[in-house]
Amino acid sequence: MSADKIVPLKPADPRGRMVARAAREIAPGMVVNLGIGLPTQVVDHLGPDYPVCLHTENGMAGVGPTLPHELADRNLIDAGGAYVSPIPGSSYFDSATSFALVRSGRLDLTMLGAFEVAENGDLANWKIPGRFSPGAGGAIELAQKARRVVVMTTHCDRKGNPKLKRRCTLPLTAAGAVTRIFTDLAVIDVTPAGFTLRECAQGVSVAEVTEATGAPLRLPEGDIPTF
């Protein structure tokens, strides 16, 4: 990957650093869907000429950076409602065509948010009992049909409970779909043996990541990189 095509990592708040690190997962030539929430922020960490096709399920391929309200075209929004910009080659289509692209396996990568991820890759990201949910939405299809599924989420919920668990307790979006997780503390892979630590956020220790993870965390040999 050409380093000058990705906006370099800079000191940032933990979530901003996570988003910047996740952007480096996108390789040139990919077709990528960015899910609602933290993933939609990834577009602003890609260089303006980075050769990638970003897809939003509400009907656009070739999504450019988000724009402030005063500069936005009010007709161009992503699936989360943020104003986005076009790039050369952008195209627009209806929901049926958009989901035909998803269902036919044309997405190289999707980045999704999560309420819970299990050590076997199960994903729960659409409903918390007792709280309003508009429905499963596009994530249920994206998680099952994209060639690779990665998650971006805080490591723990607002009460300090781990989101990375032995088993999901919330309704599943997809079973065994997730391959990698980006959090404010670490980068963790889902492997046949369970969660494996790959990188730690700057200033975060392995012990802190282990303590915040609700399932066994396997450590690789040698030094663990930071981001």
JSON list of C-alpha atoms in Angstrom, two decimals:
[
{"chain": "A", "resi": 1, "resn": "MET", "atom": "CA", "xyz": [0.00, 0.00, 0.00]},
{"chain": "A", "resi": 2, "resn": "SER", "atom": "CA", "xyz": [1.31, 3.41, -0.91]},
{"chain": "A", "resi": 3, "resn": "ALA", "atom": "CA", "xyz": [1.86, 5.29, 2.35]},
{"chain": "A", "resi": 4, "resn": "ASP", "atom": "CA", "xyz": [1.26, 8.70, 0.80]},
{"chain": "A", "resi": 5, "resn": "LYS", "atom": "CA", "xyz": [-2.29, 7.75, -0.13]},
{"chain": "A", "resi": 6, "resn": "ILE", "atom": "CA", "xyz": [-3.46, 7.28, 3.47]},
{"chain": "A", "resi": 7, "resn": "VAL", "atom": "CA", "xyz": [-3.74, 10.22, 5.84]},
{"chain": "A", "resi": 8, "resn": "PRO", "atom": "CA", "xyz": [-0.99, 9.47, 8.39]},
{"chain": "A", "resi": 9, "resn": "LEU", "atom": "CA", "xyz": [-1.77, 8.63, 11.98]},
{"chain": "A", "resi": 10, "resn": "LYS", "atom": "CA", "xyz": [-1.61, 11.64, 14.27]},
{"chain": "A", "resi": 11, "resn": "PRO", "atom": "CA", "xyz": [-2.03, 12.01, 18.04]},
{"chain": "A", "resi": 12, "resn": "ALA", "atom": "CA", "xyz": [-5.77, 11.96, 18.64]},
{"chain": "A", "resi": 13, "resn": "ASP", "atom": "CA", "xyz": [-8.46, 10.97, 21.05]},
{"chain": "A", "resi": 14, "resn": "PRO", "atom": "CA", "xyz": [-8.76, 7.17, 21.43]},
{"chain": "A", "resi": 15, "resn": "ARG", "atom": "CA", "xyz": [-11.69, 6.90, 19.04]},
{"chain": "A", "resi": 16, "resn": "GLY", "atom": "CA", "xyz": [-10.02, 9.10, 16.45]},
{"chain": "A", "resi": 17, "resn": "ARG", "atom": "CA", "xyz": [-6.88, 7.00, 16.64]},
{"chain": "A", "resi": 18, "resn": "MET", "atom": "CA", "xyz": [-8.97, 3.84, 16.19]},
{"chain": "A", "resi": 19, "resn": "VAL", "atom": "CA", "xyz": [-10.66, 5.27, 13.10]},
{"chain": "A", "resi": 20, "resn": "ALA", "atom": "CA", "xyz": [-7.33, 6.33, 11.61]},
{"chain": "A", "resi": 21, "resn": "ARG", "atom": "CA", "xyz": [-5.87, 2.87, 12.22]},
{"chain": "A", "resi": 22, "resn": "ALA", "atom": "CA", "xyz": [-8.89, 1.17, 10.67]},
{"chain": "A", "resi": 23, "resn": "ALA", "atom": "CA", "xyz": [-8.45, 3.26, 7.51]},
{"chain": "A", "resi": 24, "resn": "ARG", "atom": "CA", "xyz": [-5.12, 1.51, 6.94]},
{"chain": "A", "resi": 25, "resn": "GLU", "atom": "CA", "xyz": [-7.04, -1.75, 6.48]},
{"chain": "A", "resi": 26, "resn": "ILE", "atom": "CA", "xyz": [-8.35, -0.54, 3.14]},
{"chain": "A", "resi": 27, "resn": "ALA", "atom": "CA", "xyz": [-6.16, -1.57, 0.21]},
{"chain": "A", "resi": 28, "resn": "PRO", "atom": "CA", "xyz": [-6.08, 0.12, -3.20]},
{"chain": "A", "resi": 29, "resn": "GLY", "atom": "CA", "xyz": [-8.74, -1.11, -5.60]},
{"chain": "A", "resi": 30, "resn": "MET", "atom": "CA", "xyz": [-11.13, -2.37, -2.93]},
{"chain": "A", "resi": 31, "resn": "VAL", "atom": "CA", "xyz": [-14.91, -1.90, -2.94]},
{"chain": "A", "resi": 32, "resn": "VAL", "atom": "CA", "xyz": [-15.74, -1.08, 0.69]},
{"chain": "A", "resi": 33, "resn": "ASN", "atom": "CA", "xyz": [-18.90, -0.43, 2.66]},
{"chain": "A", "resi": 34, "resn": "LEU", "atom": "CA", "xyz": [-18.62, 1.77, 5.76]},
{"chain": "A", "resi": 35, "resn": "GLY", "atom": "CA", "xyz": [-21.36, 1.05, 8.29]},
{"chain": "A", "resi": 36, "resn": "ILE", "atom": "CA", "xyz": [-23.30, 3.56, 10.36]},
{"chain": "A", "resi": 37, "resn": "GLY", "atom": "CA", "xyz": [-21.46, 5.16, 13.26]},
{"chain": "A", "resi": 38, "resn": "LEU", "atom": "CA", "xyz": [-17.70, 5.07, 13.70]},
{"chain": "A", "resi": 39, "resn": "PRO", "atom": "CA", "xyz": [-17.01, 3.35, 10.35]},
{"chain": "A", "resi": 40, "resn": "THR", "atom": "CA", "xyz": [-18.44, 6.24, 8.32]},
{"chain": "A", "resi": 41, "resn": "GLN", "atom": "CA", "xyz": [-15.66, 8.44, 9.75]},
{"chain": "A", "resi": 42, "resn": "VAL", "atom": "CA", "xyz": [-13.03, 6.35, 7.96]},
{"chain": "A", "resi": 43, "resn": "VAL", "atom": "CA", "xyz": [-13.60, 8.23, 4.69]},
{"chain": "A", "resi": 44, "resn": "ASP", "atom": "CA", "xyz": [-12.02, 11.33, 6.22]},
{"chain": "A", "resi": 45, "resn": "HIS", "atom": "CA", "xyz": [-8.79, 9.41, 6.87]},
{"chain": "A", "resi": 46, "resn": "LEU", "atom": "CA", "xyz": [-8.28, 8.42, 3.24]},
{"chain": "A", "resi": 47, "resn": "GLY", "atom": "CA", "xyz": [-6.32, 10.65, 0.92]},
{"chain": "A", "resi": 48, "resn": "PRO", "atom": "CA", "xyz": [-8.38, 12.49, -1.72]},
{"chain": "A", "resi": 49, "resn": "ASP", "atom": "CA", "xyz": [-6.81, 10.46, -4.54]},
{"chain": "A", "resi": 50, "resn": "TYR", "atom": "CA", "xyz": [-6.80, 7.10, -2.77]},
{"chain": "A", "resi": 51, "resn": "PRO", "atom": "CA", "xyz": [-7.95, 4.47, -5.31]},
{"chain": "A", "resi": 52, "resn": "VAL", "atom": "CA", "xyz": [-10.90, 2.90, -3.50]},
{"chain": "A", "resi": 53, "resn": "CYS", "atom": "CA", "xyz": [-14.63, 2.67, -4.21]},
{"chain": "A", "resi": 54, "resn": "LEU", "atom": "CA", "xyz": [-16.68, 3.39, -1.09]},
{"chain": "A", "resi": 55, "resn": "HIS", "atom": "CA", "xyz": [-20.25, 2.10, -1.16]},
{"chain": "A", "resi": 56, "resn": "THR", "atom": "CA", "xyz": [-23.18, 3.23, 0.96]},
{"chain": "A", "resi": 57, "resn": "GLU", "atom": "CA", "xyz": [-26.28, 1.05, 0.99]},
{"chain": "A", "resi": 58, "resn": "ASN", "atom": "CA", "xyz": [-28.66, 3.98, 0.50]},
{"chain": "A", "resi": 59, "resn": "GLY", "atom": "CA", "xyz": [-27.50, 4.19, -3.11]},
{"chain": "A", "resi": 60, "resn": "MET", "atom": "CA", "xyz": [-24.10, 5.64, -3.88]},
{"chain": "A", "resi": 61, "resn": "ALA", "atom": "CA", "xyz": [-20.75, 4.25, -4.99]},
{"chain": "A", "resi": 62, "resn": "GLY", "atom": "CA", "xyz": [-17.74, 6.53, -4.99]},
{"chain": "A", "resi": 63, "resn": "VAL", "atom": "CA", "xyz": [-18.26, 8.32, -1.70]},
{"chain": "A", "resi": 64, "resn": "GLY", "atom": "CA", "xyz": [-15.98, 11.27, -0.98]},
{"chain": "A", "resi": 65, "resn": "PRO", "atom": "CA", "xyz": [-15.15, 13.04, 2.29]},
{"chain": "A", "resi": 66, "resn": "THR", "atom": "CA", "xyz": [-17.87, 14.40, 4.56]},
{"chain": "A", "resi": 67, "resn": "LEU", "atom": "CA", "xyz": [-18.66, 18.09, 4.26]},
{"chain": "A", "resi": 68, "resn": "PRO", "atom": "CA", "xyz": [-19.78, 20.76, 6.71]},
{"chain": "A", "resi": 69, "resn": "HIS", "atom": "CA", "xyz": [-23.42, 21.78, 6.51]},
{"chain": "A", "resi": 70, "resn": "GLU", "atom": "CA", "xyz": [-22.73, 25.03, 4.68]},
{"chain": "A", "resi": 71, "resn": "LEU", "atom": "CA", "xyz": [-20.82, 23.32, 1.85]},
{"chain": "A", "resi": 72, "resn": "ALA", "atom": "CA", "xyz": [-22.95, 20.22, 1.48]},
{"chain": "A", "resi": 73, "resn": "ASP", "atom": "CA", "xyz": [-25.19, 19.10, -1.34]},
{"chain": "A", "resi": 74, "resn": "ARG", "atom": "CA", "xyz": [-28.32, 18.27, 0.68]},
{"chain": "A", "resi": 75, "resn": "ASN", "atom": "CA", "xyz": [-29.10, 15.39, -1.70]},
{"chain": "A", "resi": 76, "resn": "LEU", "atom": "CA", "xyz": [-25.87, 13.50, -0.92]},
{"chain": "A", "resi": 77, "resn": "ILE", "atom": "CA", "xyz": [-25.82, 11.63, 2.39]},
{"chain": "A", "resi": 78, "resn": "ASP", "atom": "CA", "xyz": [-24.37, 8.33, 3.55]},
{"chain": "A", "resi": 79, "resn": "ALA", "atom": "CA", "xyz": [-26.38, 5.62, 5.31]},
{"chain": "A", "resi": 80, "resn": "GLY", "atom": "CA", "xyz": [-25.87, 7.38, 8.63]},
{"chain": "A", "resi": 81, "resn": "GLY", "atom": "CA", "xyz": [-27.20, 10.69, 7.35]},
{"chain": "A", "resi": 82, "resn": "ALA", "atom": "CA", "xyz": [-23.86, 12.54, 7.11]},
{"chain": "A", "resi": 83, "resn": "TYR", "atom": "CA", "xyz": [-23.34, 14.88, 4.16]},
{"chain": "A", "resi": 84, "resn": "VAL", "atom": "CA", "xyz": [-20.79, 13.40, 1.78]},
{"chain": "A", "resi": 85, "resn": "SER", "atom": "CA", "xyz": [-19.14, 14.58, -1.41]},
{"chain": "A", "resi": 86, "resn": "PRO", "atom": "CA", "xyz": [-18.87, 12.97, -4.85]},
{"chain": "A", "resi": 87, "resn": "ILE", "atom": "CA", "xyz": [-15.62, 12.02, -6.53]},
{"chain": "A", "resi": 88, "resn": "PRO", "atom": "CA", "xyz": [-14.87, 11.46, -10.23]},
{"chain": "A", "resi": 89, "resn": "GLY", "atom": "CA", "xyz": [-16.85, 8.39, -11.27]},
{"chain": "A", "resi": 90, "resn": "SER", "atom": "CA", "xyz": [-19.43, 8.52, -8.45]},
{"chain": "A", "resi": 91, "resn": "SER", "atom": "CA", "xyz": [-22.68, 6.77, -9.31]},
{"chain": "A", "resi": 92, "resn": "TYR", "atom": "CA", "xyz": [-26.18, 6.70, -7.83]},
{"chain": "A", "resi": 93, "resn": "PHE", "atom": "CA", "xyz": [-28.81, 3.95, -7.79]},
{"chain": "A", "resi": 94, "resn": "ASP", "atom": "CA", "xyz": [-31.87, 2.70, -5.96]},
{"chain": "A", "resi": 95, "resn": "SER", "atom": "CA", "xyz": [-31.89, 0.44, -2.90]},
{"chain": "A", "resi": 96, "resn": "ALA", "atom": "CA", "xyz": [-32.66, -2.67, -4.92]},
{"chain": "A", "resi": 97, "resn": "THR", "atom": "CA", "xyz": [-29.51, -2.18, -7.01]},
{"chain": "A", "resi": 98, "resn": "SER", "atom": "CA", "xyz": [-27.48, -1.28, -3.94]},
{"chain": "A", "resi": 99, "resn": "PHE", "atom": "CA", "xyz": [-28.40, -4.46, -2.11]},
{"chain": "A", "resi": 100, "resn": "ALA", "atom": "CA", "xyz": [-27.95, -6.52, -5.28]},
{"chain": "A", "resi": 101, "resn": "LEU", "atom": "CA", "xyz": [-24.30, -5.39, -5.14]},
{"chain": "A", "resi": 102, "resn": "VAL", "atom": "CA", "xyz": [-24.12, -6.56, -1.52]},
{"chain": "A", "resi": 103, "resn": "ARG", "atom": "CA", "xyz": [-25.92, -9.87, -1.99]},
{"chain": "A", "resi": 104, "resn": "SER", "atom": "CA", "xyz": [-23.88, -10.81, -5.04]},
{"chain": "A", "resi": 105, "resn": "GLY", "atom": "CA", "xyz": [-20.64, -10.65, -3.05]},
{"chain": "A", "resi": 106, "resn": "ARG", "atom": "CA", "xyz": [-19.11, -7.63, -4.76]},
{"chain": "A", "resi": 107, "resn": "LEU", "atom": "CA", "xyz": [-17.91, -5.97, -1.56]},
{"chain": "A", "resi": 108, "resn": "ASP", "atom": "CA", "xyz": [-14.31, -6.73, -0.66]},
{"chain": "A", "resi": 109, "resn": "LEU", "atom": "CA", "xyz": [-14.70, -5.37, 2.85]},
{"chain": "A", "resi": 110, "resn": "THR", "atom": "CA", "xyz": [-17.32, -4.00, 5.20]},
{"chain": "A", "resi": 111, "resn": "MET", "atom": "CA", "xyz": [-16.60, -2.11, 8.42]},
{"chain": "A", "resi": 112, "resn": "LEU", "atom": "CA", "xyz": [-19.40, -2.32, 10.99]},
{"chain": "A", "resi": 113, "resn": "GLY", "atom": "CA", "xyz": [-20.09, -1.14, 14.50]},
{"chain": "A", "resi": 114, "resn": "ALA", "atom": "CA", "xyz": [-20.95, -3.61, 17.26]},
{"chain": "A", "resi": 115, "resn": "PHE", "atom": "CA", "xyz": [-22.63, -4.01, 20.62]},
{"chain": "A", "resi": 116, "resn": "GLU", "atom": "CA", "xyz": [-20.97, -7.42, 21.11]},
{"chain": "A", "resi": 117, "resn": "VAL", "atom": "CA", "xyz": [-18.52, -9.68, 19.29]},
{"chain": "A", "resi": 118, "resn": "ALA", "atom": "CA", "xyz": [-17.97, -13.29, 20.37]},
{"chain": "A", "resi": 119, "resn": "GLU", "atom": "CA", "xyz": [-14.65, -15.11, 20.26]},
{"chain": "A", "resi": 120, "resn": "ASN", "atom": "CA", "xyz": [-15.96, -17.24, 17.38]},
{"chain": "A", "resi": 121, "resn": "GLY", "atom": "CA", "xyz": [-16.76, -14.15, 15.27]},
{"chain": "A", "resi": 122, "resn": "ASP", "atom": "CA", "xyz": [-20.49, -13.87, 16.03]},
{"chain": "A", "resi": 123, "resn": "LEU", "atom": "CA", "xyz": [-21.71, -10.29, 15.68]},
{"chain": "A", "resi": 124, "resn": "ALA", "atom": "CA", "xyz": [-24.51, -8.51, 17.54]},
{"chain": "A", "resi": 125, "resn": "ASN", "atom": "CA", "xyz": [-25.00, -4.92, 16.44]},
{"chain": "A", "resi": 126, "resn": "TRP", "atom": "CA", "xyz": [-28.66, -4.13, 15.94]},
{"chain": "A", "resi": 127, "resn": "LYS", "atom": "CA", "xyz": [-30.71, -4.49, 19.13]},
{"chain": "A", "resi": 128, "resn": "ILE", "atom": "CA", "xyz": [-30.39, -3.98, 22.88]},
{"chain": "A", "resi": 129, "resn": "PRO", "atom": "CA", "xyz": [-33.53, -5.23, 24.68]},
{"chain": "A", "resi": 130, "resn": "GLY", "atom": "CA", "xyz": [-35.46, -2.39, 26.28]},
{"chain": "A", "resi": 131, "resn": "ARG", "atom": "CA", "xyz": [-34.02, 0.22, 23.96]},
{"chain": "A", "resi": 132, "resn": "PHE", "atom": "CA", "xyz": [-35.49, 1.49, 20.72]},
{"chain": "A", "resi": 133, "resn": "SER", "atom": "CA", "xyz": [-34.10, -0.08, 17.56]},
{"chain": "A", "resi": 134, "resn": "PRO", "atom": "CA", "xyz": [-35.19, 0.83, 14.02]},
{"chain": "A", "resi": 135, "resn": "GLY", "atom": "CA", "xyz": [-34.45, -2.74, 12.91]},
{"chain": "A", "resi": 136, "resn": "ALA", "atom": "CA", "xyz": [-31.59, -4.88, 11.72]},
{"chain": "A", "resi": 137, "resn": "GLY", "atom": "CA", "xyz": [-31.01, -2.69, 8.67]},
{"chain": "A", "resi": 138, "resn": "GLY", "atom": "CA", "xyz": [-28.35, -3.33, 6.04]},
{"chain": "A", "resi": 139, "resn": "ALA", "atom": "CA", "xyz": [-25.81, -4.75, 8.50]},
{"chain": "A", "resi": 140, "resn": "ILE", "atom": "CA", "xyz": [-27.51, -8.13, 8.52]},
{"chain": "A", "resi": 141, "resn": "GLU", "atom": "CA", "xyz": [-26.81, -8.49, 4.79]},
{"chain": "A", "resi": 142, "resn": "LEU", "atom": "CA", "xyz": [-23.42, -6.80, 4.82]},
{"chain": "A", "resi": 143, "resn": "ALA", "atom": "CA", "xyz": [-22.11, -9.08, 7.56]},
{"chain": "A", "resi": 144, "resn": "GLN", "atom": "CA", "xyz": [-23.13, -12.20, 5.68]},
{"chain": "A", "resi": 145, "resn": "LYS", "atom": "CA", "xyz": [-22.22, -11.27, 2.12]},
{"chain": "A", "resi": 146, "resn": "ALA", "atom": "CA", "xyz": [-19.09, -9.09, 2.22]},
{"chain": "A", "resi": 147, "resn": "ARG", "atom": "CA", "xyz": [-15.88, -11.00, 1.55]},
{"chain": "A", "resi": 148, "resn": "ARG", "atom": "CA", "xyz": [-14.37, -9.69, 4.78]},
{"chain": "A", "resi": 149, "resn": "VAL", "atom": "CA", "xyz": [-16.04, -8.22, 7.85]},
{"chain": "A", "resi": 150, "resn": "VAL", "atom": "CA", "xyz": [-14.22, -6.07, 10.39]},
{"chain": "A", "resi": 151, "resn": "VAL", "atom": "CA", "xyz": [-15.69, -4.31, 13.41]},
{"chain": "A", "resi": 152, "resn": "MET", "atom": "CA", "xyz": [-15.00, -0.89, 14.92]},
{"chain": "A", "resi": 153, "resn": "THR", "atom": "CA", "xyz": [-16.19, -0.38, 18.48]},
{"chain": "A", "resi": 154, "resn": "THR", "atom": "CA", "xyz": [-15.18, 0.80, 21.90]},
{"chain": "A", "resi": 155, "resn": "HIS", "atom": "CA", "xyz": [-13.67, -2.06, 23.88]},
{"chain": "A", "resi": 156, "resn": "CYS", "atom": "CA", "xyz": [-16.23, -1.68, 26.67]},
{"chain": "A", "resi": 157, "resn": "ASP", "atom": "CA", "xyz": [-19.73, -0.23, 26.91]},
{"chain": "A", "resi": 158, "resn": "ARG", "atom": "CA", "xyz": [-20.62, 2.88, 28.92]},
{"chain": "A", "resi": 159, "resn": "LYS", "atom": "CA", "xyz": [-20.93, 0.82, 32.09]},
{"chain": "A", "resi": 160, "resn": "GLY", "atom": "CA", "xyz": [-17.47, -0.67, 31.62]},
{"chain": "A", "resi": 161, "resn": "ASN", "atom": "CA", "xyz": [-18.69, -4.09, 30.51]},
{"chain": "A", "resi": 162, "resn": "PRO", "atom": "CA", "xyz": [-16.64, -5.89, 27.83]},
{"chain": "A", "resi": 163, "resn": "LYS", "atom": "CA", "xyz": [-18.05, -5.91, 24.33]},
{"chain": "A", "resi": 164, "resn": "LEU", "atom": "CA", "xyz": [-15.68, -8.72, 23.32]},
{"chain": "A", "resi": 165, "resn": "LYS", "atom": "CA", "xyz": [-17.12, -11.84, 24.93]},
{"chain": "A", "resi": 166, "resn": "ARG", "atom": "CA", "xyz": [-17.05, -15.62, 24.95]},
{"chain": "A", "resi": 167, "resn": "ARG", "atom": "CA", "xyz": [-20.60, -15.65, 23.57]},
{"chain": "A", "resi": 168, "resn": "CYS", "atom": "CA", "xyz": [-22.96, -12.90, 22.47]},
{"chain": "A", "resi": 169, "resn": "THR", "atom": "CA", "xyz": [-25.92, -12.33, 24.76]},
{"chain": "A", "resi": 170, "resn": "LEU", "atom": "CA", "xyz": [-27.76, -9.99, 22.36]},
{"chain": "A", "resi": 171, "resn": "PRO", "atom": "CA", "xyz": [-29.65, -11.01, 19.19]},
{"chain": "A", "resi": 172, "resn": "LEU", "atom": "CA", "xyz": [-27.17, -11.93, 16.46]},
{"chain": "A", "resi": 173, "resn": "THR", "atom": "CA", "xyz": [-26.68, -9.98, 13.27]},
{"chain": "A", "resi": 174, "resn": "ALA", "atom": "CA", "xyz": [-24.53, -12.74, 11.74]},
{"chain": "A", "resi": 175, "resn": "ALA", "atom": "CA", "xyz": [-22.81, -15.88, 12.98]},
{"chain": "A", "resi": 176, "resn": "GLY", "atom": "CA", "xyz": [-19.06, -16.34, 12.66]},
{"chain": "A", "resi": 177, "resn": "ALA", "atom": "CA", "xyz": [-18.65, -13.35, 10.35]},
{"chain": "A", "resi": 178, "resn": "VAL", "atom": "CA", "xyz": [-16.08, -11.08, 12.02]},
{"chain": "A", "resi": 179, "resn": "THR", "atom": "CA", "xyz": [-12.37, -11.49, 11.24]},
{"chain": "A", "resi": 180, "resn": "ARG", "atom": "CA", "xyz": [-10.81, -8.42, 12.89]},
{"chain": "A", "resi": 181, "resn": "ILE", "atom": "CA", "xyz": [-11.83, -5.92, 15.58]},
{"chain": "A", "resi": 182, "resn": "PHE", "atom": "CA", "xyz": [-10.57, -2.35, 15.98]},
{"chain": "A", "resi": 183, "resn": "THR", "atom": "CA", "xyz": [-11.19, -0.81, 19.40]},
{"chain": "A", "resi": 184, "resn": "ASP", "atom": "CA", "xyz": [-9.98, 2.21, 21.32]},
{"chain": "A", "resi": 185, "resn": "LEU", "atom": "CA", "xyz": [-7.54, -0.12, 23.10]},
{"chain": "A", "resi": 186, "resn": "ALA", "atom": "CA", "xyz": [-6.34, -2.65, 20.54]},
{"chain": "A", "resi": 187, "resn": "VAL", "atom": "CA", "xyz": [-6.49, -4.47, 17.24]},
{"chain": "A", "resi": 188, "resn": "ILE", "atom": "CA", "xyz": [-7.68, -8.04, 17.80]},
{"chain": "A", "resi": 189, "resn": "ASP", "atom": "CA", "xyz": [-8.14, -10.87, 15.31]},
{"chain": "A", "resi": 190, "resn": "VAL", "atom": "CA", "xyz": [-10.78, -13.58, 15.49]},
{"chain": "A", "resi": 191, "resn": "THR", "atom": "CA", "xyz": [-8.96, -16.87, 14.91]},
{"chain": "A", "resi": 192, "resn": "PRO", "atom": "CA", "xyz": [-9.94, -20.55, 15.21]},
{"chain": "A", "resi": 193, "resn": "ALA", "atom": "CA", "xyz": [-8.37, -20.42, 18.68]},
{"chain": "A", "resi": 194, "resn": "GLY", "atom": "CA", "xyz": [-10.35, -17.30, 19.71]},
{"chain": "A", "resi": 195, "resn": "PHE", "atom": "CA", "xyz": [-9.29, -13.67, 20.19]},
{"chain": "A", "resi": 196, "resn": "THR", "atom": "CA", "xyz": [-5.65, -12.91, 19.36]},
{"chain": "A", "resi": 197, "resn": "LEU", "atom": "CA", "xyz": [-4.04, -9.56, 20.17]},
{"chain": "A", "resi": 198, "resn": "ARG", "atom": "CA", "xyz": [-2.27, -7.94, 17.22]},
{"chain": "A", "resi": 199, "resn": "GLU", "atom": "CA", "xyz": [-1.67, -4.30, 18.25]},
{"chain": "A", "resi": 200, "resn": "CYS", "atom": "CA", "xyz": [-2.16, -2.05, 21.27]},
{"chain": "A", "resi": 201, "resn": "ALA", "atom": "CA", "xyz": [-3.11, 1.61, 21.21]},
{"chain": "A", "resi": 202, "resn": "GLN", "atom": "CA", "xyz": [-0.33, 3.95, 22.28]},
{"chain": "A", "resi": 203, "resn": "GLY", "atom": "CA", "xyz": [-0.19, 4.19, 26.07]},
{"chain": "A", "resi": 204, "resn": "VAL", "atom": "CA", "xyz": [-2.27, 1.04, 26.58]},
{"chain": "A", "resi": 205, "resn": "SER", "atom": "CA", "xyz": [-0.67, -2.05, 28.13]},
{"chain": "A", "resi": 206, "resn": "VAL", "atom": "CA", "xyz": [-1.30, -5.67, 27.26]},
{"chain": "A", "resi": 207, "resn": "ALA", "atom": "CA", "xyz": [-2.59, -6.17, 30.80]},
{"chain": "A", "resi": 208, "resn": "GLU", "atom": "CA", "xyz": [-5.19, -3.43, 30.31]},
{"chain": "A", "resi": 209, "resn": "VAL", "atom": "CA", "xyz": [-6.43, -4.99, 27.09]},
{"chain": "A", "resi": 210, "resn": "THR", "atom": "CA", "xyz": [-6.57, -8.44, 28.67]},
{"chain": "A", "resi": 211, "resn": "GLU", "atom": "CA", "xyz": [-8.53, -7.16, 31.66]},
{"chain": "A", "resi": 212, "resn": "ALA", "atom": "CA", "xyz": [-11.03, -5.33, 29.44]},
{"chain": "A", "resi": 213, "resn": "THR", "atom": "CA", "xyz": [-11.70, -8.39, 27.26]},
{"chain": "A", "resi": 214, "resn": "GLY", "atom": "CA", "xyz": [-14.48, -10.74, 28.33]},
{"chain": "A", "resi": 215, "resn": "ALA", "atom": "CA", "xyz": [-12.88, -13.86, 26.84]},
{"chain": "A", "resi": 216, "resn": "PRO", "atom": "CA", "xyz": [-9.39, -15.39, 26.79]},
{"chain": "A", "resi": 217, "resn": "LEU", "atom": "CA", "xyz": [-6.97, -13.23, 24.82]},
{"chain": "A", "resi": 218, "resn": "ARG", "atom": "CA", "xyz": [-4.09, -14.98, 23.11]},
{"chain": "A", "resi": 219, "resn": "LEU", "atom": "CA", "xyz": [-0.79, -13.14, 22.76]},
{"chain": "A", "resi": 220, "resn": "PRO", "atom": "CA", "xyz": [1.60, -13.54, 19.82]},
{"chain": "A", "resi": 221, "resn": "GLU", "atom": "CA", "xyz": [5.26, -14.16, 20.31]},
{"chain": "A", "resi": 222, "resn": "GLY", "atom": "CA", "xyz": [7.57, -11.15, 20.30]},
{"chain": "A", "resi": 223, "resn": "ASP", "atom": "CA", "xyz": [6.81, -7.46, 20.64]},
{"chain": "A", "resi": 224, "resn": "ILE", "atom": "CA", "xyz": [3.30, -6.22, 20.04]},
{"chain": "A", "resi": 225, "resn": "PRO", "atom": "CA", "xyz": [3.12, -3.16, 17.72]},
{"chain": "A", "resi": 226, "resn": "THR", "atom": "CA", "xyz": [1.30, 0.01, 18.73]},
{"chain": "A", "resi": 227, "resn": "PHE", "atom": "CA", "xyz": [-0.89, 2.37, 16.74]}
]
